Amino acid sequence: LHSKFKAFTLVELLVVIAIIGVLIALLLPAVQAAREAARRMQCSSNMRQWGIALHNYHSTYNCFPGLGNDGVATYSIHASLLPFIEQPALVSLIDFKQPLMVGSRGTYYINADLTEVIKTDANVFRCPSDGTNLLYKVAQIGSTAGPDAFARGTNYMFSTGSGVYPTFDVRYPTDGLFYYKSKHGIESITDGTSNTMIVSETKMGDNIETATTSDVPIMRRTAALSSQIAVISAASNTPGSTPALTDPGDGSFTNLKTRIDANTAWTGCRGGAWIWGAPIYTSFNAYYPPNHSLPDIHFHGVGFYGARSNHPAGVNTVYADGSVCFTANTIFLDIWRAAATKGGGETNSSP
């Protein structure tokens, strides 16, 4: 007897497999796009919380928090905002009467009482599209008196301004809302709160120190140019008087590119400690447009730190009125920089 059912031929089976493969290929980008849309929405929600926290802080103290008193040794804006961002567990762990760092200038290291606190993580510190969740090594500075410590990082950065010379030097007043010892209130934002961005995001570093970036993701590394040129004069009471690293405002960045190409020191610590007020960990400026192809650089504790993300084609930004918007990589550089100033007098600073 013969069965009335026929089996698939090899050709038919291959055709079915091919059709299934095509359907998967068509559906996969849609699934990935939906997942990224959800991640971007979560990132936007996180950033909105930081914007609201800034306003709640302002309501309490009649000013916004500063970047810190000294980037080497003081708590970050993130730490200052913890009581206003629904993180009571973290707040309870930190005694702000205790210094973040102990020792003296040039020989600082993390206060032993805080070595466990700085490892604490929370989703509100991180963009889900970044995917990085490392413990970053926070080395002691010039001393063998204390052990190395490890900290959790953050993607969310506070704006120090346009970054145009000399405003990259946050030791002195910049054209942005945040710098060392700043205590600006709403009245300082004369460009208008809806035209002044205060928070954006970055890609966290890969936690690796190298002399070259060959075969590594350069956007996860920061060029350390201090060994090449002394831009900042420590003996001066004003920002560095030799803007040798800066370029004309035409977006060419030719001077920077030359020095970056010759650079022999790279760090992967960008965003590497949410609790620490150092600019490389918790701030950005608008010198680069969003997601620019050149890497961030730092020198003598300050530098050019761009807004970056893994979101397709742009970054999320928070404005001083508390609104969150998505800023495209293609924004004109002068508009992007104008949006970072609190009182530049620009007539069209909204992206």
CSV table of C-alpha atoms in Angstrom, one decimal:
chain,number,residue,atom,x,y,z
A,1,LEU,CA,0.0,0.0,0.0
A,2,HIS,CA,1.1,3.5,-0.8
A,3,SER,CA,0.5,6.5,1.5
A,4,LYS,CA,-1.7,9.2,0.0
A,5,PHE,CA,0.5,11.9,1.6
A,6,LYS,CA,3.5,13.2,-0.3
A,7,ALA,CA,6.7,14.4,1.5
A,8,PHE,CA,8.4,17.7,0.8
A,9,THR,CA,11.0,17.5,-1.9
A,10,LEU,CA,14.4,18.9,-1.2
A,11,VAL,CA,13.7,21.9,-3.5
A,12,GLU,CA,10.4,22.7,-1.7
A,13,LEU,CA,12.1,22.4,1.7
A,14,LEU,CA,14.8,24.9,0.6
A,15,VAL,CA,12.2,27.3,-0.7
A,16,VAL,CA,10.3,27.2,2.6
A,17,ILE,CA,13.6,27.8,4.6
A,18,ALA,CA,14.4,30.7,2.3
A,19,ILE,CA,11.0,32.3,2.8
A,20,ILE,CA,11.3,32.0,6.6
A,21,GLY,CA,14.8,33.6,6.3
A,22,VAL,CA,13.4,36.5,4.3
A,23,LEU,CA,10.6,37.0,6.8
A,24,ILE,CA,13.0,37.0,9.7
A,25,ALA,CA,15.2,39.5,7.9
A,26,LEU,CA,12.2,41.8,7.3
A,27,LEU,CA,10.9,41.5,10.9
A,28,LEU,CA,14.2,41.8,12.8
A,29,PRO,CA,14.9,45.5,12.0
A,30,ALA,CA,11.4,46.3,13.0
A,31,VAL,CA,11.8,44.5,16.3
A,32,GLN,CA,15.2,46.2,16.9
A,33,ALA,CA,13.7,49.6,16.1
A,34,ALA,CA,10.9,49.0,18.5
A,35,ARG,CA,13.3,48.0,21.3
A,36,GLU,CA,15.5,51.1,20.6
A,37,ALA,CA,12.4,53.3,20.7
A,38,ALA,CA,11.6,51.9,24.1
A,39,ARG,CA,15.1,52.4,25.3
A,40,ARG,CA,15.2,56.0,24.0
A,41,MET,CA,11.9,56.6,25.8
A,42,GLN,CA,13.3,55.2,29.1
A,43,CYS,CA,16.4,57.4,28.6
A,44,SER,CA,14.2,60.4,28.1
A,45,SER,CA,12.3,59.5,31.3
A,46,ASN,CA,15.6,59.3,33.2
A,47,MET,CA,16.7,62.7,31.9
A,48,ARG,CA,13.3,64.3,32.8
A,49,GLN,CA,13.9,63.1,36.4
A,50,TRP,CA,17.2,65.0,36.5
A,51,GLY,CA,15.5,68.1,35.0
A,52,ILE,CA,12.7,68.0,37.7
A,53,ALA,CA,15.3,67.3,40.4
A,54,LEU,CA,17.2,70.5,39.4
A,55,HIS,CA,14.0,72.5,39.7
A,56,ASN,CA,13.2,71.0,43.1
A,57,TYR,CA,16.7,71.8,44.3
A,58,HIS,CA,16.2,75.4,43.0
A,59,SER,CA,12.9,75.6,44.9
A,60,THR,CA,14.7,74.6,48.1
A,61,TYR,CA,17.9,76.6,47.8
A,62,ASN,CA,16.9,79.3,45.3
A,63,CYS,CA,19.8,78.3,43.0
A,64,PHE,CA,21.0,75.4,40.9
A,65,PRO,CA,23.9,73.3,42.3
A,66,GLY,CA,27.4,74.0,41.1
A,67,LEU,CA,29.8,71.5,39.5
A,68,GLY,CA,31.6,71.4,42.8
A,69,ASN,CA,34.2,73.4,44.7
A,70,ASP,CA,37.1,71.5,43.3
A,71,GLY,CA,36.8,68.9,40.6
A,72,VAL,CA,39.5,66.8,42.2
A,73,ALA,CA,37.8,66.4,45.5
A,74,THR,CA,34.1,67.4,45.7
A,75,TYR,CA,30.7,65.7,45.2
A,76,SER,CA,29.0,65.9,41.9
A,77,ILE,CA,25.7,67.6,40.9
A,78,HIS,CA,24.3,64.1,40.7
A,79,ALA,CA,25.1,63.6,44.4
A,80,SER,CA,23.6,67.0,45.3
A,81,LEU,CA,20.4,66.0,43.6
A,82,LEU,CA,19.9,62.6,45.2
A,83,PRO,CA,17.4,63.9,47.8
A,84,PHE,CA,15.3,65.3,44.9
A,85,ILE,CA,15.3,62.3,42.6
A,86,GLU,CA,13.6,59.7,44.7
A,87,GLN,CA,16.8,57.8,45.7
A,88,PRO,CA,16.4,57.7,49.5
A,89,ALA,CA,18.5,54.6,49.8
A,90,LEU,CA,21.5,56.3,48.3
A,91,VAL,CA,21.0,59.5,50.3
A,92,SER,CA,21.0,57.4,53.5
A,93,LEU,CA,24.4,56.0,52.6
A,94,ILE,CA,26.2,59.3,52.1
A,95,ASP,CA,27.3,61.6,54.9
A,96,PHE,CA,27.8,64.8,53.1
A,97,LYS,CA,29.7,66.2,56.1
A,98,GLN,CA,32.4,63.7,55.2
A,99,PRO,CA,34.8,64.7,52.4
A,100,LEU,CA,34.7,62.7,49.2
A,101,MET,CA,38.4,62.6,49.0
A,102,VAL,CA,41.0,62.8,51.8
A,103,GLY,CA,44.6,63.9,51.7
A,104,SER,CA,46.0,67.1,50.2
A,105,ARG,CA,46.2,68.5,46.6
A,106,GLY,CA,48.3,66.2,44.5
A,107,THR,CA,47.8,63.3,46.9
A,108,TYR,CA,44.1,62.8,47.1
A,109,TYR,CA,42.4,59.5,47.4
A,110,ILE,CA,38.8,58.3,48.0
A,111,ASN,CA,37.6,58.5,51.6
A,112,ALA,CA,37.6,54.9,52.9
A,113,ASP,CA,34.1,55.5,54.4
A,114,LEU,CA,32.8,55.9,50.8
A,115,THR,CA,34.5,53.1,48.9
A,116,GLU,CA,31.3,51.0,49.1
A,117,VAL,CA,28.9,53.9,48.5
A,118,ILE,CA,30.5,54.8,45.2
A,119,LYS,CA,29.9,51.3,43.8
A,120,THR,CA,26.1,51.7,44.3
A,121,ASP,CA,24.2,51.7,41.0
A,122,ALA,CA,20.7,53.0,40.0
A,123,ASN,CA,19.0,52.9,36.6
A,124,VAL,CA,18.5,56.6,36.7
A,125,PHE,CA,22.2,57.1,36.2
A,126,ARG,CA,22.4,55.1,32.9
A,127,CYS,CA,20.9,55.2,29.4
A,128,PRO,CA,19.6,51.7,28.5
A,129,SER,CA,20.9,52.1,24.9
A,130,ASP,CA,24.5,52.5,26.1
A,131,GLY,CA,24.7,49.0,27.5
A,132,THR,CA,27.7,49.8,29.6
A,133,ASN,CA,27.6,49.0,33.4
A,134,LEU,CA,31.2,48.7,34.6
A,135,LEU,CA,32.9,49.3,37.8
A,136,TYR,CA,35.5,52.0,37.0
A,137,LYS,CA,38.8,52.2,38.7
A,138,VAL,CA,39.2,55.5,40.5
A,139,ALA,CA,42.9,55.7,41.2
A,140,GLN,CA,44.4,57.7,44.0
A,141,ILE,CA,46.1,60.8,42.8
A,142,GLY,CA,49.9,60.9,43.3
A,143,SER,CA,49.9,59.0,46.6
A,144,THR,CA,50.5,55.5,48.0
A,145,ALA,CA,48.6,56.4,51.1
A,146,GLY,CA,45.3,55.0,50.1
A,147,PRO,CA,44.0,52.1,48.0
A,148,ASP,CA,42.5,52.3,44.6
A,149,ALA,CA,38.7,52.5,44.6
A,150,PHE,CA,36.0,51.5,42.2
A,151,ALA,CA,32.9,53.4,41.2
A,152,ARG,CA,29.7,53.2,39.1
A,153,GLY,CA,29.4,55.6,36.2
A,154,THR,CA,26.7,57.7,34.5
A,155,ASN,CA,25.6,58.6,31.0
A,156,TYR,CA,23.9,61.9,32.1
A,157,MET,CA,26.0,65.0,31.9
A,158,PHE,CA,25.4,68.6,33.0
A,159,SER,CA,26.1,71.4,30.6
A,160,THR,CA,29.1,73.7,31.3
A,161,GLY,CA,28.3,75.9,28.3
A,162,SER,CA,29.5,76.2,24.7
A,163,GLY,CA,33.1,75.1,25.3
A,164,VAL,CA,34.4,77.9,23.1
A,165,TYR,CA,37.6,79.4,24.3
A,166,PRO,CA,38.0,80.3,27.2
A,167,THR,CA,34.7,78.8,28.5
A,168,PHE,CA,36.1,75.2,28.5
A,169,ASP,CA,37.9,76.1,31.8
A,170,VAL,CA,35.2,75.3,34.4
A,171,ARG,CA,37.5,76.6,37.2
A,172,TYR,CA,36.2,80.0,36.1
A,173,PRO,CA,32.8,81.3,35.2
A,174,THR,CA,31.7,79.8,31.9
A,175,ASP,CA,28.8,80.8,29.6
A,176,GLY,CA,26.8,77.8,30.8
A,177,LEU,CA,24.8,77.1,33.9
A,178,PHE,CA,27.3,74.9,35.7
A,179,TYR,CA,31.0,75.3,36.6
A,180,TYR,CA,33.0,75.1,39.9
A,181,LYS,CA,31.3,77.1,42.7
A,182,SER,CA,28.4,78.2,40.4
A,183,LYS,CA,25.2,79.1,42.1
A,184,HIS,CA,23.0,80.4,39.4
A,185,GLY,CA,19.3,80.9,39.7
A,186,ILE,CA,16.5,81.0,37.0
A,187,GLU,CA,17.1,84.7,36.7
A,188,SER,CA,20.6,84.0,35.2
A,189,ILE,CA,19.0,82.3,32.2
A,190,THR,CA,18.4,85.4,30.2
A,191,ASP,CA,18.2,83.5,26.9
A,192,GLY,CA,15.0,81.9,28.2
A,193,THR,CA,14.6,78.5,29.9
A,194,SER,CA,13.1,76.9,26.8
A,195,ASN,CA,16.2,77.9,24.8
A,196,THR,CA,18.9,76.8,27.3
A,197,MET,CA,19.9,73.2,27.5
A,198,ILE,CA,21.2,71.9,30.9
A,199,VAL,CA,21.6,68.1,30.6
A,200,SER,CA,22.6,65.8,27.8
A,201,GLU,CA,24.1,62.3,27.6
A,202,THR,CA,27.4,60.6,26.7
A,203,LYS,CA,28.8,57.2,26.0
A,204,MET,CA,30.6,55.8,29.1
A,205,GLY,CA,34.2,54.9,28.7
A,206,ASP,CA,35.5,51.3,28.3
A,207,ASN,CA,37.6,51.5,31.5
A,208,ILE,CA,40.9,50.9,29.6
A,209,GLU,CA,44.1,53.0,29.6
A,210,THR,CA,46.3,52.8,26.5
A,211,ALA,CA,48.9,54.6,24.5
A,212,THR,CA,46.9,54.0,21.3
A,213,THR,CA,43.4,53.5,20.1
A,214,SER,CA,44.1,51.0,17.4
A,215,ASP,CA,41.4,48.3,17.1
A,216,VAL,CA,39.3,49.8,19.9
A,217,PRO,CA,36.1,51.9,19.8
A,218,ILE,CA,37.5,55.4,19.9
A,219,MET,CA,34.3,56.9,21.1
A,220,ARG,CA,34.8,55.1,24.4
A,221,ARG,CA,38.2,56.7,24.9
A,222,THR,CA,39.3,60.2,25.8
A,223,ALA,CA,42.6,61.7,24.5
A,224,ALA,CA,44.8,63.0,27.3
A,225,LEU,CA,46.7,65.9,25.8
A,226,SER,CA,48.2,67.3,29.0
A,227,SER,CA,51.6,65.9,28.0
A,228,GLN,CA,51.6,67.7,24.7
A,229,ILE,CA,50.7,71.3,25.6
A,230,ALA,CA,50.2,73.3,28.8
A,231,VAL,CA,47.0,75.1,27.9
A,232,ILE,CA,46.1,76.1,31.4
A,233,SER,CA,48.4,78.2,33.6
A,234,ALA,CA,48.0,77.1,37.2
A,235,ALA,CA,49.7,80.4,38.3
A,236,SER,CA,47.1,82.5,36.6
A,237,ASN,CA,43.8,83.8,38.0
A,238,THR,CA,42.2,83.6,34.6
A,239,PRO,CA,41.6,80.9,32.1
A,240,GLY,CA,44.6,79.7,30.1
A,241,SER,CA,45.8,82.5,27.8
A,242,THR,CA,47.0,80.2,25.0
A,243,PRO,CA,44.0,78.7,23.2
A,244,ALA,CA,46.4,76.5,21.2
A,245,LEU,CA,44.0,73.5,21.2
A,246,THR,CA,41.0,75.5,20.0
A,247,ASP,CA,39.8,76.2,16.4
A,248,PRO,CA,37.9,78.9,14.6
A,249,GLY,CA,34.2,78.4,15.0
A,250,ASP,CA,33.8,76.8,11.5
A,251,GLY,CA,33.6,73.2,12.7
A,252,SER,CA,36.8,72.2,11.1
A,253,PHE,CA,38.7,71.3,14.3
A,254,THR,CA,41.9,71.1,12.4
A,255,ASN,CA,44.1,72.0,15.3
A,256,LEU,CA,42.5,69.4,17.6
A,257,LYS,CA,42.7,66.7,14.9
A,258,THR,CA,46.4,67.3,14.5
A,259,ARG,CA,47.1,66.9,18.2
A,260,ILE,CA,44.7,63.9,18.6
A,261,ASP,CA,46.5,62.1,15.8
A,262,ALA,CA,49.8,62.5,17.6
A,263,ASN,CA,48.4,61.6,21.0
A,264,THR,CA,50.0,58.8,23.0
A,265,ALA,CA,47.8,58.7,26.1
A,266,TRP,CA,44.1,57.6,26.2
A,267,THR,CA,41.8,57.0,29.1
A,268,GLY,CA,38.5,55.0,29.2
A,269,CYS,CA,37.1,56.7,32.3
A,270,ARG,CA,34.5,59.1,30.7
A,271,GLY,CA,31.4,59.1,32.9
A,272,GLY,CA,33.2,56.8,35.3
A,273,ALA,CA,32.0,58.1,38.6
A,274,TRP,CA,28.6,59.6,39.1
A,275,ILE,CA,29.5,60.8,42.6
A,276,TRP,CA,32.5,62.8,41.6
A,277,GLY,CA,32.3,66.4,40.4
A,278,ALA,CA,35.3,66.2,38.0
A,279,PRO,CA,34.3,67.4,34.4
A,280,ILE,CA,35.3,64.2,32.7
A,281,TYR,CA,32.9,62.2,34.9
A,282,THR,CA,29.8,64.4,35.1
A,283,SER,CA,29.8,67.3,32.5
A,284,PHE,CA,29.7,68.1,28.8
A,285,ASN,CA,30.0,71.2,26.7
A,286,ALA,CA,28.8,72.0,23.2
A,287,TYR,CA,32.2,72.5,21.5
A,288,TYR,CA,31.6,69.4,19.4
A,289,PRO,CA,28.2,68.8,17.8
A,290,PRO,CA,26.3,65.7,19.0
A,291,ASN,CA,28.1,62.4,18.2
A,292,HIS,CA,31.0,64.1,16.5
A,293,SER,CA,33.6,61.8,14.9
A,294,LEU,CA,36.5,63.2,16.9
A,295,PRO,CA,37.0,61.8,20.4
A,296,ASP,CA,36.7,63.8,23.6
A,297,ILE,CA,39.9,65.3,24.9
A,298,HIS,CA,41.0,66.5,28.3
A,299,PHE,CA,44.0,68.4,29.7
A,300,HIS,CA,44.8,69.7,33.1
A,301,GLY,CA,41.5,68.5,34.5
A,302,VAL,CA,39.3,70.3,31.9
A,303,GLY,CA,38.6,69.7,28.2
A,304,PHE,CA,36.2,69.3,25.4
A,305,TYR,CA,33.5,66.7,26.4
A,306,GLY,CA,30.9,66.0,23.7
A,307,ALA,CA,27.3,64.9,23.9
A,308,ARG,CA,27.1,61.3,22.6
A,309,SER,CA,24.7,58.4,22.6
A,310,ASN,CA,23.9,55.0,21.0
A,311,HIS,CA,20.5,56.4,19.8
A,312,PRO,CA,20.3,56.5,16.0
A,313,ALA,CA,21.1,60.0,14.7
A,314,GLY,CA,21.2,62.1,17.8
A,315,VAL,CA,21.0,62.6,21.6
A,316,ASN,CA,18.4,63.4,24.2
A,317,THR,CA,18.7,66.9,25.8
A,318,VAL,CA,17.0,68.5,28.8
A,319,TYR,CA,16.2,72.3,28.7
A,320,ALA,CA,16.0,74.6,31.7
A,321,ASP,CA,12.2,74.6,31.5
A,322,GLY,CA,12.3,70.9,32.2
A,323,SER,CA,11.4,69.7,28.7
A,324,VAL,CA,13.2,66.9,27.0
A,325,CYS,CA,13.8,66.8,23.3
A,326,PHE,CA,15.8,64.7,20.8
A,327,THR,CA,18.6,66.7,19.1
A,328,ALA,CA,19.8,65.5,15.8
A,329,ASN,CA,23.5,65.1,14.9
A,330,THR,CA,22.9,67.4,11.9
A,331,ILE,CA,22.1,70.5,14.1
A,332,PHE,CA,24.1,73.5,13.0
A,333,LEU,CA,27.1,73.9,15.3
A,334,ASP,CA,26.4,77.6,16.1
A,335,ILE,CA,22.8,76.8,17.1
A,336,TRP,CA,24.0,73.9,19.2
A,337,ARG,CA,26.5,76.1,21.0
A,338,ALA,CA,24.0,78.9,21.4
A,339,ALA,CA,21.6,76.4,23.1
A,340,ALA,CA,24.3,75.7,25.7
A,341,THR,CA,24.7,79.3,26.8
A,342,LYS,CA,22.5,80.8,29.5
A,343,GLY,CA,22.8,84.4,28.5
A,344,GLY,CA,24.4,84.7,25.1
A,345,GLY,CA,21.6,86.8,23.7
A,346,GLU,CA,21.1,84.6,20.7
A,347,THR,CA,17.8,85.2,18.9
A,348,ASN,CA,17.4,81.6,17.7
A,349,SER,CA,19.0,79.1,20.1
A,350,SER,CA,16.4,76.3,19.9
A,351,PRO,CA,17.4,73.3,17.9
